[in-house]
Amino acid sequence: MIEFENISKKYPNGKVAVEDINLKFETGEFICLIGTSGSGKTTCMRMINRMLEPSTGKILIDGKDILEYNEVDLRRHIGYVIQQIGLMPHMTIYQNIVMVPKLLKWSEEKMRAVAEELIDRVDLPRSFLDRYPSELSGGQQQRIGVIRALAADQNIILMDEPFGALDPLTRESLQKLVKKLQVELGKTVVFVTHDIDEAIKLGDKVAIMDSGSVVQFDTVENILLNPANDFVKNLIGEDRLNEAQFNIDVVENIMMRNPYTINVNDKASNILTMMHKNRVDTLFVVDDEHKLLGVVDIFDSRKSIFKGEHIKDFMKHAESISVDTKVKDAAYYINTLQYRNLPVVNDDNVLVGIVTRAVIVDCVYENFWKGYIPEDEQHEEE
Ligand code: ADP
Ligand code: MG
């Protein structure tokens, strides 16, 4: 666990780079620090391994003030990766990977084992260990750079815009790799970026910085759903906010309430009256506690209704979704699986709403299309 307590940093020239930062990173979390250039990200990061000393406040690692750790020890136990993961050209891949373990005086045996394990993890052949960087492609070299950062088995890895200068494809494959390794190996990663897509993709939690302050620190989901202010909204951008809303929102927020129902003990003939009165062709069947039991459809049930059978004997099973089903999943059921509508139930199976095709259409329109339709056309429609 890494904690920032009232951290401020004023550089000797008087520049206040960060002011009163309070943050808490849990062990095993992938934390992204994001903000515009000059907002204080690098300053924050470098204080964690004491490359910079804060002017005020303290930083704790696992509850202990970092000033109480031996400085060299501390730095050896925290990995640090900066832009352009440069490999040493005159050293083999193996020697590059075990640079820090060598400083830590690991045995040759242990270093070999770790290098082999890591190169396996990034799907490169072990024979590469004895080659030189120039014999590998750019992308392969980058992957070696990533595993080098993990070789010393440090629990905390600091990464300062490591992929900033890469082309989009290489960048994306390295992002996936870093995330995969972080999860597999349970590392705590503090990752600086100015790319919001990168932060959203990688971060369990994201700290958004502006002019030396943290304006929001939360999970990606919470930030997307509840951006703290206009700065955060602008950073995320309207399209992403809308898309996130759609991807994260749950059906409880969009469903129609009070769908038409019939009690399972009612007379079957009431079905027709109810349907006619409300101009619907299906009714959900509920018990006295309004729990969902099934569904009746006018076309399927006509004969049974005329024969006066009990509703429970001819109703059909109703596929239902729960209040916390994601809107995007409901859209999938309706669009791909061709459900006309879906009853929504709470944890006790009580029927609380319905999601119809029309509701999904509205939702897609609101989230994806509204901004693309010219203003005047929108007015014409209204
Ligand atoms: P970021 O990484 O978010 O781009 P930095 O933490 O590098 O931001 O810098 C924060 C602010 O502190 C900037 O205004 C920068 O110019 C200033 N700064 C950074 N390093 C120094 C330094 N060594 N001396 C004086 N000012 C600095
Ligand atoms: Mg920086």
mmCIF file of N, CA and C in Angstrom, residues 184-239:
data_model
loop_
_atom_site.group_PDB
_atom_site.id
_atom_site.type_symbol
_atom_site.label_atom_id
_atom_site.label_comp_id
_atom_site.label_asym_id
_atom_site.label_seq_id
_atom_site.Cartn_x
_atom_site.Cartn_y
_atom_site.Cartn_z
ATOM 1 N N GLU A 184 -1.279 -11.070 -13.566
ATOM 2 C CA GLU A 184 -0.721 -12.391 -13.277
ATOM 3 C C GLU A 184 0.253 -12.363 -12.107
ATOM 4 N N LEU A 185 1.059 -11.313 -12.049
ATOM 5 C CA LEU A 185 2.118 -11.280 -11.039
ATOM 6 C C LEU A 185 1.724 -10.476 -9.793
ATOM 7 N N GLY A 186 0.535 -9.880 -9.823
ATOM 8 C CA GLY A 186 0.036 -9.156 -8.651
ATOM 9 C C GLY A 186 0.854 -7.935 -8.265
ATOM 10 N N LYS A 187 1.405 -7.238 -9.269
ATOM 11 C CA LYS A 187 2.214 -6.047 -8.977
ATOM 12 C C LYS A 187 1.334 -4.831 -8.706
ATOM 13 N N THR A 188 1.894 -3.908 -7.930
ATOM 14 C CA THR A 188 1.273 -2.596 -7.807
ATOM 15 C C THR A 188 1.962 -1.709 -8.841
ATOM 16 N N VAL A 189 1.188 -1.191 -9.771
ATOM 17 C CA VAL A 189 1.791 -0.366 -10.820
ATOM 18 C C VAL A 189 1.260 1.065 -10.715
ATOM 19 N N VAL A 190 2.168 2.019 -10.710
ATOM 20 C CA VAL A 190 1.777 3.422 -10.805
ATOM 21 C C VAL A 190 2.251 3.894 -12.171
ATOM 22 N N PHE A 191 1.310 4.300 -12.997
ATOM 23 C CA PHE A 191 1.557 4.509 -14.415
ATOM 24 C C PHE A 191 1.146 5.930 -14.793
ATOM 25 N N VAL A 192 2.110 6.702 -15.252
ATOM 26 C CA VAL A 192 1.808 8.076 -15.659
ATOM 27 C C VAL A 192 1.491 8.111 -17.147
ATOM 28 N N THR A 193 0.440 8.818 -17.503
ATOM 29 C CA THR A 193 0.089 8.960 -18.907
ATOM 30 C C THR A 193 -0.633 10.287 -19.116
ATOM 31 N N HIS A 194 -0.623 10.777 -20.367
ATOM 32 C CA HIS A 194 -1.501 11.919 -20.627
ATOM 33 C C HIS A 194 -2.594 11.505 -21.596
ATOM 34 N N ASP A 195 -2.689 10.188 -21.834
ATOM 35 C CA ASP A 195 -3.642 9.652 -22.800
ATOM 36 C C ASP A 195 -4.812 9.017 -22.039
ATOM 37 N N ILE A 196 -5.955 9.629 -22.163
ATOM 38 C CA ILE A 196 -7.109 9.180 -21.379
ATOM 39 C C ILE A 196 -7.528 7.760 -21.773
ATOM 40 N N ASP A 197 -7.391 7.418 -23.059
ATOM 41 C CA ASP A 197 -7.735 6.053 -23.470
ATOM 42 C C ASP A 197 -6.858 5.035 -22.760
ATOM 43 N N GLU A 198 -5.571 5.376 -22.661
ATOM 44 C CA GLU A 198 -4.634 4.489 -21.994
ATOM 45 C C GLU A 198 -5.024 4.331 -20.519
ATOM 46 N N ALA A 199 -5.358 5.434 -19.887
ATOM 47 C CA ALA A 199 -5.737 5.398 -18.469
ATOM 48 C C ALA A 199 -6.984 4.548 -18.256
ATOM 49 N N ILE A 200 -7.961 4.707 -19.152
ATOM 50 C CA ILE A 200 -9.208 3.958 -19.018
ATOM 51 C C ILE A 200 -8.960 2.469 -19.236
ATOM 52 N N LYS A 201 -8.113 2.173 -20.205
ATOM 53 C CA LYS A 201 -7.835 0.783 -20.542
ATOM 54 C C LYS A 201 -7.087 0.074 -19.413
ATOM 55 N N LEU A 202 -6.109 0.769 -18.828
ATOM 56 C CA LEU A 202 -5.201 0.095 -17.907
ATOM 57 C C LEU A 202 -5.577 0.225 -16.443
ATOM 58 N N GLY A 203 -6.110 1.368 -16.066
ATOM 59 C CA GLY A 203 -6.218 1.678 -14.644
ATOM 60 C C GLY A 203 -7.329 0.939 -13.934
ATOM 61 N N ASP A 204 -7.014 0.396 -12.752
ATOM 62 C CA ASP A 204 -8.100 0.009 -11.843
ATOM 63 C C ASP A 204 -8.645 1.295 -11.261
ATOM 64 N N LYS A 205 -7.699 2.161 -10.895
ATOM 65 C CA LYS A 205 -8.083 3.483 -10.398
ATOM 66 C C LYS A 205 -7.288 4.530 -11.153
ATOM 67 N N VAL A 206 -7.877 5.691 -11.284
ATOM 68 C CA VAL A 206 -7.228 6.764 -12.013
ATOM 69 C C VAL A 206 -7.224 8.016 -11.143
ATOM 70 N N ALA A 207 -6.048 8.651 -11.047
ATOM 71 C CA ALA A 207 -5.964 9.944 -10.361
ATOM 72 C C ALA A 207 -5.813 11.014 -11.436
ATOM 73 N N ILE A 208 -6.751 11.909 -11.477
ATOM 74 C CA ILE A 208 -6.721 12.957 -12.499
ATOM 75 C C ILE A 208 -6.123 14.218 -11.887
ATOM 76 N N MET A 209 -5.042 14.700 -12.505
ATOM 77 C CA MET A 209 -4.321 15.843 -11.948
ATOM 78 C C MET A 209 -4.482 17.077 -12.813
ATOM 79 N N ASP A 210 -4.598 18.211 -12.143
ATOM 80 C CA ASP A 210 -4.674 19.491 -12.839
ATOM 81 C C ASP A 210 -3.924 20.514 -11.997
ATOM 82 N N SER A 211 -2.956 21.158 -12.588
ATOM 83 C CA SER A 211 -2.180 22.204 -11.906
ATOM 84 C C SER A 211 -1.729 21.809 -10.508
ATOM 85 N N GLY A 212 -1.168 20.632 -10.370
ATOM 86 C CA GLY A 212 -0.584 20.242 -9.093
ATOM 87 C C GLY A 212 -1.553 19.692 -8.064
ATOM 88 N N SER A 213 -2.822 19.564 -8.449
ATOM 89 C CA SER A 213 -3.783 18.982 -7.512
ATOM 90 C C SER A 213 -4.453 17.764 -8.139
ATOM 91 N N VAL A 214 -4.943 16.887 -7.261
ATOM 92 C CA VAL A 214 -5.718 15.755 -7.754
ATOM 93 C C VAL A 214 -7.177 16.185 -7.759
ATOM 94 N N VAL A 215 -7.780 16.223 -8.933
ATOM 95 C CA VAL A 215 -9.176 16.673 -8.986
ATOM 96 C C VAL A 215 -10.162 15.523 -8.835
ATOM 97 N N GLN A 216 -9.712 14.304 -9.151
ATOM 98 C CA GLN A 216 -10.570 13.150 -8.904
ATOM 99 C C GLN A 216 -9.711 11.912 -8.823
ATOM 100 N N PHE A 217 -10.009 11.068 -7.852
ATOM 101 C CA PHE A 217 -9.298 9.794 -7.721
ATOM 102 C C PHE A 217 -10.339 8.732 -7.447
ATOM 103 N N ASP A 218 -10.519 7.842 -8.405
ATOM 104 C CA ASP A 218 -11.578 6.860 -8.228
ATOM 105 C C ASP A 218 -11.380 5.729 -9.239
ATOM 106 N N THR A 219 -12.269 4.757 -9.177
ATOM 107 C CA THR A 219 -12.227 3.704 -10.189
ATOM 108 C C THR A 219 -12.606 4.297 -11.532
ATOM 109 N N VAL A 220 -12.193 3.623 -12.593
ATOM 110 C CA VAL A 220 -12.516 4.099 -13.939
ATOM 111 C C VAL A 220 -14.028 4.225 -14.093
ATOM 112 N N GLU A 221 -14.738 3.221 -13.635
ATOM 113 C CA GLU A 221 -16.201 3.246 -13.764
ATOM 114 C C GLU A 221 -16.806 4.464 -13.102
ATOM 115 N N ASN A 222 -16.386 4.714 -11.856
ATOM 116 C CA ASN A 222 -16.980 5.842 -11.135
ATOM 117 C C ASN A 222 -16.649 7.169 -11.783
ATOM 118 N N ILE A 223 -15.437 7.274 -12.305
ATOM 119 C CA ILE A 223 -15.069 8.531 -12.957
ATOM 120 C C ILE A 223 -15.907 8.732 -14.213
ATOM 121 N N LEU A 224 -16.082 7.659 -14.983
ATOM 122 C CA LEU A 224 -16.858 7.789 -16.215
ATOM 123 C C LEU A 224 -18.322 8.095 -15.930
ATOM 124 N N LEU A 225 -18.823 7.512 -14.856
ATOM 125 C CA LEU A 225 -20.236 7.740 -14.548
ATOM 126 C C LEU A 225 -20.464 9.052 -13.824
ATOM 127 N N ASN A 226 -19.498 9.442 -12.986
ATOM 128 C CA ASN A 226 -19.671 10.674 -12.205
ATOM 129 C C ASN A 226 -18.432 11.545 -12.272
ATOM 130 N N PRO A 227 -18.152 12.130 -13.439
ATOM 131 C CA PRO A 227 -16.984 13.012 -13.526
ATOM 132 C C PRO A 227 -17.122 14.179 -12.540
ATOM 133 N N ALA A 228 -16.032 14.463 -11.813
ATOM 134 C CA ALA A 228 -16.124 15.402 -10.691
ATOM 135 C C ALA A 228 -16.414 16.842 -11.126
ATOM 136 N N ASN A 229 -15.885 17.247 -12.263
ATOM 137 C CA ASN A 229 -16.114 18.623 -12.697
ATOM 138 C C ASN A 229 -15.901 18.742 -14.206
ATOM 139 N N ASP A 230 -15.981 19.964 -14.706
ATOM 140 C CA ASP A 230 -15.882 20.168 -16.153
ATOM 141 C C ASP A 230 -14.507 19.797 -16.688
ATOM 142 N N PHE A 231 -13.482 20.005 -15.853
ATOM 143 C CA PHE A 231 -12.137 19.626 -16.308
ATOM 144 C C PHE A 231 -12.098 18.132 -16.624
ATOM 145 N N VAL A 232 -12.645 17.341 -15.724
ATOM 146 C CA VAL A 232 -12.653 15.885 -15.930
ATOM 147 C C VAL A 232 -13.515 15.528 -17.138
ATOM 148 N N LYS A 233 -14.662 16.195 -17.240
ATOM 149 C CA LYS A 233 -15.557 15.919 -18.378
ATOM 150 C C LYS A 233 -14.853 16.209 -19.695
ATOM 151 N N ASN A 234 -14.154 17.329 -19.743
ATOM 152 C CA ASN A 234 -13.442 17.679 -20.976
ATOM 153 C C ASN A 234 -12.346 16.693 -21.297
ATOM 154 N N LEU A 235 -11.658 16.284 -20.250
ATOM 155 C CA LEU A 235 -10.569 15.324 -20.439
ATOM 156 C C LEU A 235 -11.113 14.015 -21.022
ATOM 157 N N ILE A 236 -12.229 13.584 -20.502
ATOM 158 C CA ILE A 236 -12.801 12.319 -20.957
ATOM 159 C C ILE A 236 -13.455 12.475 -22.332
ATOM 160 N N GLY A 237 -14.097 13.600 -22.534
ATOM 161 C CA GLY A 237 -14.732 13.846 -23.832
ATOM 162 C C GLY A 237 -16.149 13.296 -23.880
ATOM 163 N N GLU A 238 -17.003 14.009 -24.606
ATOM 164 C CA GLU A 238 -18.421 13.677 -24.604
ATOM 165 C C GLU A 238 -18.699 12.279 -25.163
ATOM 166 N N ASP A 239 -18.009 11.945 -26.254
ATOM 167 C CA ASP A 239 -18.267 10.637 -26.868
ATOM 168 C C ASP A 239 -17.997 9.502 -25.899
#
